[in-house]
Amino acid sequence: MTDTSEIAARLRSLLPNAHAPYSGVHVAAAVEGADGRLHYGVNVENAAYPQGLCAEASAISGAVTAGEKALKRVYVASSLPGLIWPCGGCRQKIFEFAADGCEVMSLGPDGEVGRRTIEQLLPLGFRLEPGEGRRA
Ligand code: THU
C-alpha cells in the first residue's frame, strides 16, 4: 500500500481538476485494486445537475476500464474542512466491487484520517451473485 500521506497529497493536487462550478465542492478519490495500483477520479458536475458524477464513481470507472474489479481500498479528499464520506449511491457503487474487508479512508485537509469498512458504511448492501436476477 502506498503511504497514506502520499495519497492525500496526490488527491489534494487533483482537487483543482474537479469540475464543480455548481456546488463549489471539489472532490478527488482513488481506488486501490488487488495489485495495489491506484485509479484516480474527480467529481464532474453538469448543468443538468443529476448528470453530475462523483469522484468515487469516476475513479471506479477508471479501475473497471483498466480491468480491476476487486477493490481493497477507497480514498477520498475534498475542498471542505474535515472529513467527507461517500454519498449513498457511491457506497453502493463501491459495494459492487468491494473485495473482502474493503475500507474507505477519508483524508482531511489537515492530515486527519478516518477509516470505515464498506460494510460499516452500507450495512446489508444489495448484491446479486453472477447469474442471479437474470430473466429465464
Ligand atoms: N461528491 C463527491 O464527488 N464525492 C463525495 O463523496 C460526496 C460528494 C460531489 C458531488 C457534487 O459534485 C459535490 O461533491 C457536492 O455534492
GROMACS .gro file of N, CA and C and ligand atoms in nm:
model
  424
    1MET      N    1   0.084  -0.121   0.000
    1MET     CA    2   0.000   0.000   0.000
    1MET      C    3   0.088   0.126   0.000
    2THR      N    4   0.054   0.219  -0.087
    2THR     CA    5   0.126   0.347  -0.088
    2THR      C    6   0.098   0.420   0.043
    3ASP      N    7   0.194   0.498   0.089
    3ASP     CA    8   0.179   0.575   0.212
    3ASP      C    9   0.056   0.666   0.205
    4THR      N   10  -0.023   0.667   0.313
    4THR     CA   11  -0.149   0.744   0.312
    4THR      C   12  -0.124   0.893   0.289
    5SER      N   13  -0.015   0.947   0.347
    5SER     CA   14   0.009   1.090   0.330
    5SER      C   15   0.047   1.122   0.185
    6GLU      N   16   0.112   1.026   0.117
    6GLU     CA   17   0.142   1.046  -0.026
    6GLU      C   18   0.013   1.049  -0.108
    7ILE      N   19  -0.078   0.959  -0.073
    7ILE     CA   20  -0.206   0.955  -0.146
    7ILE      C   21  -0.285   1.082  -0.118
    8ALA      N   22  -0.283   1.126   0.008
    8ALA     CA   23  -0.353   1.251   0.044
    8ALA      C   24  -0.297   1.366  -0.038
    9ALA      N   25  -0.166   1.373  -0.052
    9ALA     CA   26  -0.104   1.482  -0.128
    9ALA      C   27  -0.144   1.473  -0.275
   10ARG      N   28  -0.147   1.352  -0.327
   10ARG     CA   29  -0.186   1.333  -0.467
   10ARG      C   30  -0.332   1.376  -0.488
   11LEU      N   31  -0.419   1.337  -0.394
   11LEU     CA   32  -0.560   1.375  -0.407
   11LEU      C   33  -0.575   1.527  -0.400
   12ARG      N   34  -0.500   1.590  -0.307
   12ARG     CA   35  -0.508   1.737  -0.296
   12ARG      C   36  -0.463   1.802  -0.428
   13SER      N   37  -0.362   1.744  -0.491
   13SER     CA   38  -0.311   1.804  -0.616
   13SER      C   39  -0.415   1.790  -0.729
   14LEU      N   40  -0.505   1.691  -0.717
   14LEU     CA   41  -0.607   1.672  -0.821
   14LEU      C   42  -0.731   1.758  -0.799
   15LEU      N   43  -0.750   1.810  -0.678
   15LEU     CA   44  -0.874   1.886  -0.648
   15LEU      C   45  -0.902   1.998  -0.748
   16PRO      N   46  -0.799   2.072  -0.793
   16PRO     CA   47  -0.829   2.180  -0.890
   16PRO      C   48  -0.884   2.127  -1.022
   17ASN      N   49  -0.861   1.999  -1.052
   17ASN     CA   50  -0.912   1.943  -1.178
   17ASN      C   51  -1.060   1.908  -1.172
   18ALA      N   52  -1.117   1.904  -1.052
   18ALA     CA   53  -1.261   1.873  -1.042
   18ALA      C   54  -1.340   1.978  -1.120
   19HIS      N   55  -1.451   1.935  -1.177
   19HIS     CA   56  -1.539   2.030  -1.247
   19HIS      C   57  -1.661   2.048  -1.157
   20ALA      N   58  -1.657   2.153  -1.074
   20ALA     CA   59  -1.763   2.170  -0.974
   20ALA      C   60  -1.811   2.315  -0.969
   21PRO      N   61  -1.853   2.369  -1.087
   21PRO     CA   62  -1.895   2.510  -1.088
   21PRO      C   63  -2.028   2.534  -1.019
   22TYR      N   64  -2.105   2.429  -0.990
   22TYR     CA   65  -2.239   2.447  -0.933
   22TYR      C   66  -2.237   2.437  -0.781
   23SER      N   67  -2.168   2.337  -0.728
   23SER     CA   68  -2.163   2.323  -0.582
   23SER      C   69  -2.042   2.395  -0.524
   24GLY      N   70  -1.937   2.407  -0.602
   24GLY     CA   71  -1.812   2.464  -0.549
   24GLY      C   72  -1.735   2.366  -0.462
   25VAL      N   73  -1.784   2.244  -0.450
   25VAL     CA   74  -1.715   2.143  -0.368
   25VAL      C   75  -1.631   2.055  -0.460
   26HIS      N   76  -1.501   2.062  -0.443
   26HIS     CA   77  -1.410   1.981  -0.524
   26HIS      C   78  -1.377   1.853  -0.448
   27VAL      N   79  -1.388   1.740  -0.517
   27VAL     CA   80  -1.363   1.610  -0.453
   27VAL      C   81  -1.268   1.530  -0.543
   28ALA      N   82  -1.175   1.459  -0.481
   28ALA     CA   83  -1.088   1.367  -0.554
   28ALA      C   84  -1.091   1.233  -0.481
   29ALA      N   85  -1.084   1.126  -0.557
   29ALA     CA   86  -1.087   0.992  -0.497
   29ALA      C   87  -0.985   0.904  -0.567
   30ALA      N   88  -0.942   0.801  -0.496
   30ALA     CA   89  -0.859   0.697  -0.556
   30ALA      C   90  -0.913   0.564  -0.509
   31VAL      N   91  -0.908   0.465  -0.596
   31VAL     CA   92  -0.944   0.328  -0.555
   31VAL      C   93  -0.823   0.239  -0.580
   32GLU      N   94  -0.800   0.149  -0.485
   32GLU     CA   95  -0.683   0.061  -0.493
   32GLU      C   96  -0.729  -0.080  -0.527
   33GLY      N   97  -0.675  -0.133  -0.635
   33GLY     CA   98  -0.711  -0.266  -0.680
   33GLY      C   99  -0.628  -0.374  -0.612
   34ALA      N  100  -0.656  -0.498  -0.650
   34ALA     CA  101  -0.590  -0.614  -0.590
   34ALA      C  102  -0.438  -0.607  -0.606
   35ASP      N  103  -0.391  -0.551  -0.718
   35ASP     CA  104  -0.247  -0.545  -0.743
   35ASP      C  105  -0.181  -0.421  -0.682
   36GLY      N  106  -0.258  -0.342  -0.606
   36GLY     CA  107  -0.203  -0.224  -0.539
   36GLY      C  108  -0.203  -0.100  -0.626
   37ARG      N  109  -0.245  -0.117  -0.753
   37ARG     CA  110  -0.248   0.001  -0.840
   37ARG      C  111  -0.359   0.096  -0.799
   38LEU      N  112  -0.334   0.226  -0.813
   38LEU     CA  113  -0.434   0.326  -0.777
   38LEU      C  114  -0.497   0.385  -0.903
   39HIS      N  115  -0.628   0.403  -0.897
   39HIS     CA  116  -0.702   0.464  -1.008
   39HIS      C  117  -0.771   0.588  -0.951
   40TYR      N  118  -0.752   0.700  -1.017
   40TYR     CA  119  -0.798   0.828  -0.962
   40TYR      C  120  -0.921   0.882  -1.032
   41GLY      N  121  -0.995   0.968  -0.963
   41GLY     CA  122  -1.109   1.035  -1.026
   41GLY      C  123  -1.141   1.163  -0.951
   42VAL      N  124  -1.208   1.255  -1.020
   42VAL     CA  125  -1.259   1.377  -0.955
   42VAL      C  126  -1.407   1.389  -0.987
   43ASN      N  127  -1.477   1.475  -0.912
   43ASN     CA  128  -1.618   1.494  -0.945
   43ASN      C  129  -1.631   1.581  -1.070
   44VAL      N  130  -1.729   1.544  -1.152
   44VAL     CA  131  -1.751   1.613  -1.280
   44VAL      C  132  -1.898   1.651  -1.285
   45GLU      N  133  -1.928   1.777  -1.249
   45GLU     CA  134  -2.068   1.821  -1.243
   45GLU      C  135  -2.117   1.859  -1.382
   46ASN      N  136  -2.249   1.879  -1.391
   46ASN     CA  137  -2.311   1.911  -1.520
   46ASN      C  138  -2.423   2.010  -1.497
   47ALA      N  139  -2.448   2.097  -1.596
   47ALA     CA  140  -2.556   2.195  -1.587
   47ALA      C  141  -2.690   2.125  -1.565
   48ALA      N  142  -2.705   2.006  -1.619
   48ALA     CA  143  -2.821   1.921  -1.588
   48ALA      C  144  -2.780   1.843  -1.463
   49TYR      N  145  -2.809   1.897  -1.347
   49TYR     CA  146  -2.749   1.851  -1.221
   49TYR      C  147  -2.740   1.699  -1.200
   50PRO      N  148  -2.848   1.624  -1.226
   50PRO     CA  149  -2.838   1.480  -1.197
   50PRO      C  150  -2.735   1.407  -1.282
   51GLN      N  151  -2.689   1.470  -1.389
   51GLN     CA  152  -2.588   1.406  -1.475
   51GLN      C  153  -2.448   1.414  -1.417
   52GLY      N  154  -2.433   1.488  -1.307
   52GLY     CA  155  -2.302   1.503  -1.244
   52GLY      C  156  -2.249   1.369  -1.193
   53LEU      N  157  -2.116   1.358  -1.188
   53LEU     CA  158  -2.052   1.233  -1.148
   53LEU      C  159  -1.968   1.260  -1.023
   54CYS      N  160  -1.981   1.174  -0.923
   54CYS     CA  161  -1.897   1.186  -0.803
   54CYS      C  162  -1.755   1.138  -0.834
   55ALA      N  163  -1.661   1.185  -0.753
   55ALA     CA  164  -1.521   1.146  -0.771
   55ALA      C  165  -1.502   0.995  -0.757
   56GLU      N  166  -1.574   0.934  -0.664
   56GLU     CA  167  -1.559   0.789  -0.642
   56GLU      C  168  -1.606   0.712  -0.765
   57ALA      N  169  -1.720   0.758  -0.823
   57ALA     CA  170  -1.775   0.690  -0.942
   57ALA      C  171  -1.676   0.702  -1.057
   58SER      N  172  -1.616   0.821  -1.068
   58SER     CA  173  -1.520   0.845  -1.174
   58SER      C  174  -1.396   0.756  -1.156
   59ALA      N  175  -1.349   0.738  -1.033
   59ALA     CA  176  -1.232   0.652  -1.006
   59ALA      C  177  -1.266   0.505  -1.031
   60ILE      N  178  -1.386   0.463  -0.992
   60ILE     CA  179  -1.428   0.324  -1.013
   60ILE      C  180  -1.436   0.296  -1.163
   61SER      N  181  -1.486   0.392  -1.237
   61SER     CA  182  -1.496   0.374  -1.381
   61SER      C  183  -1.358   0.352  -1.442
   62GLY      N  184  -1.257   0.427  -1.397
   62GLY     CA  185  -1.120   0.408  -1.445
   62GLY      C  186  -1.065   0.272  -1.408
   63ALA      N  187  -1.095   0.227  -1.285
   63ALA     CA  188  -1.046   0.097  -1.239
   63ALA      C  189  -1.105  -0.015  -1.324
   64VAL      N  190  -1.234  -0.009  -1.345
   64VAL     CA  191  -1.301  -0.115  -1.422
   64VAL      C  192  -1.250  -0.113  -1.566
   65THR      N  193  -1.229   0.006  -1.621
   65THR     CA  194  -1.175   0.017  -1.757
   65THR      C  195  -1.038  -0.049  -1.766
   66ALA      N  196  -0.960  -0.039  -1.657
   66ALA     CA  197  -0.826  -0.099  -1.654
   66ALA      C  198  -0.831  -0.248  -1.621
   67GLY      N  199  -0.951  -0.302  -1.603
   67GLY     CA  200  -0.965  -0.446  -1.578
   67GLY      C  201  -0.969  -0.482  -1.430
   68GLU      N  202  -0.982  -0.383  -1.343
   68GLU     CA  203  -0.980  -0.407  -1.198
   68GLU      C  204  -1.122  -0.409  -1.142
   69LYS      N  205  -1.159  -0.519  -1.077
   69LYS     CA  206  -1.295  -0.530  -1.022
   69LYS      C  207  -1.294  -0.578  -0.878
   70ALA      N  208  -1.181  -0.574  -0.810
   70ALA     CA  209  -1.174  -0.617  -0.669
   70ALA      C  210  -1.103  -0.509  -0.589
   71LEU      N  211  -1.181  -0.418  -0.532
   71LEU     CA  212  -1.122  -0.302  -0.465
   71LEU      C  213  -1.089  -0.332  -0.319
   72LYS      N  214  -0.963  -0.302  -0.284
   72LYS     CA  215  -0.919  -0.323  -0.145
   72LYS      C  216  -0.944  -0.198  -0.060
   73ARG      N  217  -0.931  -0.082  -0.126
   73ARG     CA  218  -0.940   0.040  -0.050
   73ARG      C  219  -0.987   0.155  -0.139
   74VAL      N  220  -1.059   0.248  -0.077
   74VAL     CA  221  -1.104   0.368  -0.147
   74VAL      C  222  -1.059   0.487  -0.063
   75TYR      N  223  -1.003   0.588  -0.129
   75TYR     CA  224  -0.956   0.709  -0.060
   75TYR      C  225  -1.035   0.828  -0.112
   76VAL      N  226  -1.070   0.920  -0.023
   76VAL     CA  227  -1.144   1.037  -0.069
   76VAL      C  228  -1.097   1.162   0.007
   77ALA      N  229  -1.088   1.273  -0.070
   77ALA     CA  230  -1.050   1.402  -0.010
   77ALA      C  231  -1.132   1.511  -0.078
   78SER      N  232  -1.155   1.621  -0.007
   78SER     CA  233  -1.235   1.727  -0.068
   78SER      C  234  -1.183   1.864  -0.028
   79SER      N  235  -1.242   1.966  -0.089
   79SER     CA  236  -1.205   2.104  -0.058
   79SER      C  237  -1.276   2.154   0.068
   80LEU      N  238  -1.362   2.073   0.127
   80LEU     CA  239  -1.432   2.113   0.250
   80LEU      C  240  -1.342   2.090   0.371
   81PRO      N  241  -1.367   2.163   0.481
   81PRO     CA  242  -1.293   2.132   0.602
   81PRO      C  243  -1.339   1.997   0.658
   82GLY      N  244  -1.253   1.927   0.725
   82GLY     CA  245  -1.291   1.800   0.789
   82GLY      C  246  -1.300   1.685   0.691
   83LEU      N  247  -1.362   1.578   0.739
   83LEU     CA  248  -1.369   1.455   0.661
   83LEU      C  249  -1.502   1.445   0.587
   84ILE      N  250  -1.499   1.394   0.464
   84ILE     CA  251  -1.626   1.363   0.396
   84ILE      C  252  -1.632   1.213   0.372
   85TRP      N  253  -1.753   1.164   0.354
   85TRP     CA  254  -1.776   1.021   0.329
   85TRP      C  255  -1.860   1.006   0.204
   86PRO      N  256  -1.842   0.897   0.131
   86PRO     CA  257  -1.915   0.880   0.005
   86PRO      C  258  -2.067   0.890   0.023
   87CYS      N  259  -2.134   0.943  -0.080
   87CYS     CA  260  -2.280   0.952  -0.079
   87CYS      C  261  -2.338   0.810  -0.087
   88GLY      N  262  -2.468   0.800  -0.067
   88GLY     CA  263  -2.533   0.668  -0.066
   88GLY      C  264  -2.513   0.591  -0.197
   89GLY      N  265  -2.527   0.664  -0.309
   89GLY     CA  266  -2.512   0.599  -0.439
   89GLY      C  267  -2.371   0.544  -0.457
   90CYS      N  268  -2.271   0.620  -0.413
   90CYS     CA  269  -2.132   0.574  -0.428
   90CYS      C  270  -2.102   0.460  -0.332
   91ARG      N  271  -2.165   0.458  -0.216
   91ARG     CA  272  -2.147   0.342  -0.126
   91ARG      C  273  -2.190   0.215  -0.198
   92GLN      N  274  -2.302   0.224  -0.270
   92GLN     CA  275  -2.349   0.107  -0.344
   92GLN      C  276  -2.253   0.073  -0.458
   93LYS      N  277  -2.198   0.175  -0.523
   93LYS     CA  278  -2.104   0.150  -0.634
   93LYS      C  279  -1.976   0.085  -0.581
   94ILE      N  280  -1.930   0.129  -0.465
   94ILE     CA  281  -1.811   0.069  -0.404
   94ILE      C  282  -1.842  -0.076  -0.364
   95PHE      N  283  -1.959  -0.097  -0.306
   95PHE     CA  284  -2.002  -0.230  -0.260
   95PHE      C  285  -1.998  -0.331  -0.375
   96GLU      N  286  -2.035  -0.286  -0.493
   96GLU     CA  287  -2.038  -0.373  -0.611
   96GLU      C  288  -1.901  -0.436  -0.638
   97PHE      N  289  -1.794  -0.360  -0.611
   97PHE     CA  290  -1.659  -0.405  -0.646
   97PHE      C  291  -1.571  -0.428  -0.524
   98ALA      N  292  -1.631  -0.429  -0.405
   98ALA     CA  293  -1.551  -0.439  -0.282
   98ALA      C  294  -1.496  -0.580  -0.262
   99ALA      N  295  -1.364  -0.589  -0.245
   99ALA     CA  296  -1.304  -0.715  -0.203
   99ALA      C  297  -1.334  -0.731  -0.054
  100ASP      N  298  -1.313  -0.852   0.000
  100ASP     CA  299  -1.338  -0.875   0.143
  100ASP      C  300  -1.263  -0.772   0.228
  101GLY      N  301  -1.332  -0.709   0.321
  101GLY     CA  302  -1.268  -0.615   0.414
  101GLY      C  303  -1.237  -0.480   0.353
  102CYS      N  304  -1.291  -0.453   0.236
  102CYS     CA  305  -1.263  -0.326   0.167
  102CYS      C  306  -1.293  -0.208   0.260
  103GLU      N  307  -1.198  -0.115   0.267
  103GLU     CA  308  -1.222   0.001   0.355
  103GLU      C  309  -1.213   0.132   0.279
  104VAL      N  310  -1.286   0.230   0.335
  104VAL     CA  311  -1.285   0.365   0.280
  104VAL      C  312  -1.205   0.452   0.375
  105MET      N  313  -1.107   0.524   0.321
  105MET     CA  314  -1.028   0.616   0.403
  105MET      C  315  -1.058   0.759   0.359
  106SER      N  316  -1.101   0.840   0.455
  106SER     CA  317  -1.129   0.980   0.428
  106SER      C  318  -1.008   1.060   0.475
  107LEU      N  319  -0.953   1.143   0.386
  107LEU     CA  320  -0.829   1.215   0.414
  107LEU      C  321  -0.858   1.364   0.422
  108GLY      N  322  -0.852   1.422   0.541
  108GLY     CA  323  -0.887   1.562   0.563
  108GLY      C  324  -0.774   1.657   0.527
  109PRO      N  325  -0.808   1.787   0.517
  109PRO     CA  326  -0.710   1.886   0.473
  109PRO      C  327  -0.597   1.910   0.573
  110ASP      N  328  -0.620   1.876   0.698
  110ASP     CA  329  -0.515   1.899   0.799
  110ASP      C  330  -0.452   1.769   0.845
  111GLY      N  331  -0.455   1.669   0.758
  111GLY     CA  332  -0.391   1.542   0.792
  111GLY      C  333  -0.480   1.446   0.869
  112GLU      N  334  -0.609   1.485   0.890
  112GLU     CA  335  -0.700   1.393   0.959
  112GLU      C  336  -0.723   1.270   0.871
  113VAL      N  337  -0.738   1.156   0.934
  113VAL     CA  338  -0.766   1.032   0.861
  113VAL      C  339  -0.881   0.961   0.930
  114GLY      N  340  -0.983   0.927   0.850
  114GLY     CA  341  -1.094   0.846   0.904
  114GLY      C  342  -1.099   0.719   0.824
  115ARG      N  343  -1.130   0.606   0.888
  115ARG     CA  344  -1.145   0.482   0.812
  115ARG      C  345  -1.266   0.404   0.858
  116ARG      N  346  -1.339   0.354   0.761
  116ARG     CA  347  -1.456   0.270   0.786
  116ARG      C  348  -1.458   0.160   0.682
  117THR      N  349  -1.506   0.042   0.719
  117THR     CA  350  -1.524  -0.061   0.616
  117THR      C  351  -1.650  -0.025   0.536
  118ILE      N  352  -1.656  -0.079   0.414
  118ILE     CA  353  -1.775  -0.054   0.333
  118ILE      C  354  -1.897  -0.117   0.401
  119GLU      N  355  -1.875  -0.225   0.475
  119GLU     CA  356  -1.986  -0.289   0.548
  119GLU      C  357  -2.040  -0.194   0.656
  120GLN      N  358  -1.953  -0.115   0.716
  120GLN     CA  359  -2.000  -0.016   0.816
  120GLN      C  360  -2.078   0.096   0.747
  121LEU      N  361  -2.031   0.136   0.630
  121LEU     CA  362  -2.096   0.248   0.560
  121LEU      C  363  -2.224   0.205   0.490
  122LEU      N  364  -2.231   0.077   0.452
  122LEU     CA  365  -2.351   0.027   0.382
  122LEU      C  366  -2.387  -0.110   0.437
  123PRO      N  367  -2.445  -0.114   0.558
  123PRO     CA  368  -2.482  -0.245   0.612
  123PRO      C  369  -2.592  -0.308   0.527
  124LEU      N  370  -2.588  -0.438   0.515
  124LEU     CA  371  -2.691  -0.512   0.442
  124LEU      C  372  -2.707  -0.463   0.298
  125GLY      N  373  -2.595  -0.427   0.235
  125GLY     CA  374  -2.600  -0.376   0.097
  125GLY      C  375  -2.653  -0.480   0.000
  126PHE      N  376  -2.708  -0.431  -0.107
  126PHE     CA  377  -2.769  -0.518  -0.208
  126PHE      C  378  -2.664  -0.569  -0.304
  127ARG      N  379  -2.664  -0.699  -0.327
  127ARG     CA  380  -2.568  -0.759  -0.422
  127ARG      C  381  -2.634  -0.877  -0.490
  128LEU      N  382  -2.610  -0.892  -0.618
  128LEU     CA  383  -2.656  -1.010  -0.692
  128LEU      C  384  -2.535  -1.093  -0.726
  129GLU      N  385  -2.541  -1.221  -0.702
  129GLU     CA  386  -2.434  -1.309  -0.749
  129GLU      C  387  -2.450  -1.324  -0.900
  130PRO      N  388  -2.337  -1.348  -0.971
  130PRO     CA  389  -2.348  -1.365  -1.116
  130PRO      C  390  -2.451  -1.472  -1.149
  131GLY      N  391  -2.540  -1.442  -1.242
  131GLY     CA  392  -2.643  -1.539  -1.281
  131GLY      C  393  -2.774  -1.514  -1.209
  132GLU      N  394  -2.769  -1.458  -1.088
  132GLU     CA  395  -2.892  -1.427  -1.015
  132GLU      C  396  -2.957  -1.305  -1.080
  133GLY      N  397  -3.088  -1.303  -1.081
  133GLY     CA  398  -3.157  -1.184  -1.124
  133GLY      C  399  -3.177  -1.177  -1.275
  134ARG      N  400  -3.118  -1.272  -1.347
  134ARG     CA  401  -3.141  -1.273  -1.492
  134ARG      C  402  -3.279  -1.332  -1.523
  135ARG      N  403  -3.337  -1.282  -1.628
  135ARG     CA  404  -3.466  -1.337  -1.671
  135ARG      C  405  -3.444  -1.474  -1.731
  136ALA      N  406  -3.534  -1.567  -1.699
  136ALA     CA  407  -3.521  -1.704  -1.753
  136ALA      C  408  -3.549  -1.703  -1.903
  137THU     N1  409  -1.924   1.448  -0.413
  137THU     C1  410  -1.830   1.356  -0.448
  137THU     O1  411  -1.773   1.361  -0.558
  137THU     N2  412  -1.799   1.260  -0.359
  137THU     C2  413  -1.849   1.252  -0.231
  137THU     O2  414  -1.808   1.164  -0.156
  137THU     C3  415  -1.950   1.347  -0.187
  137THU     C4  416  -1.995   1.446  -0.287
  137THU     C5  417  -1.952   1.559  -0.507
  137THU     C6  418  -2.086   1.556  -0.574
  137THU     C7  419  -2.102   1.701  -0.611
  137THU     O3  420  -2.031   1.727  -0.732
  137THU     C8  421  -2.032   1.777  -0.499
  137THU     O4  422  -1.945   1.681  -0.439
  137THU     C9  423  -2.125   1.835  -0.394
  137THU     O5  424  -2.216   1.741  -0.351
   0.00000   0.00000   0.00000
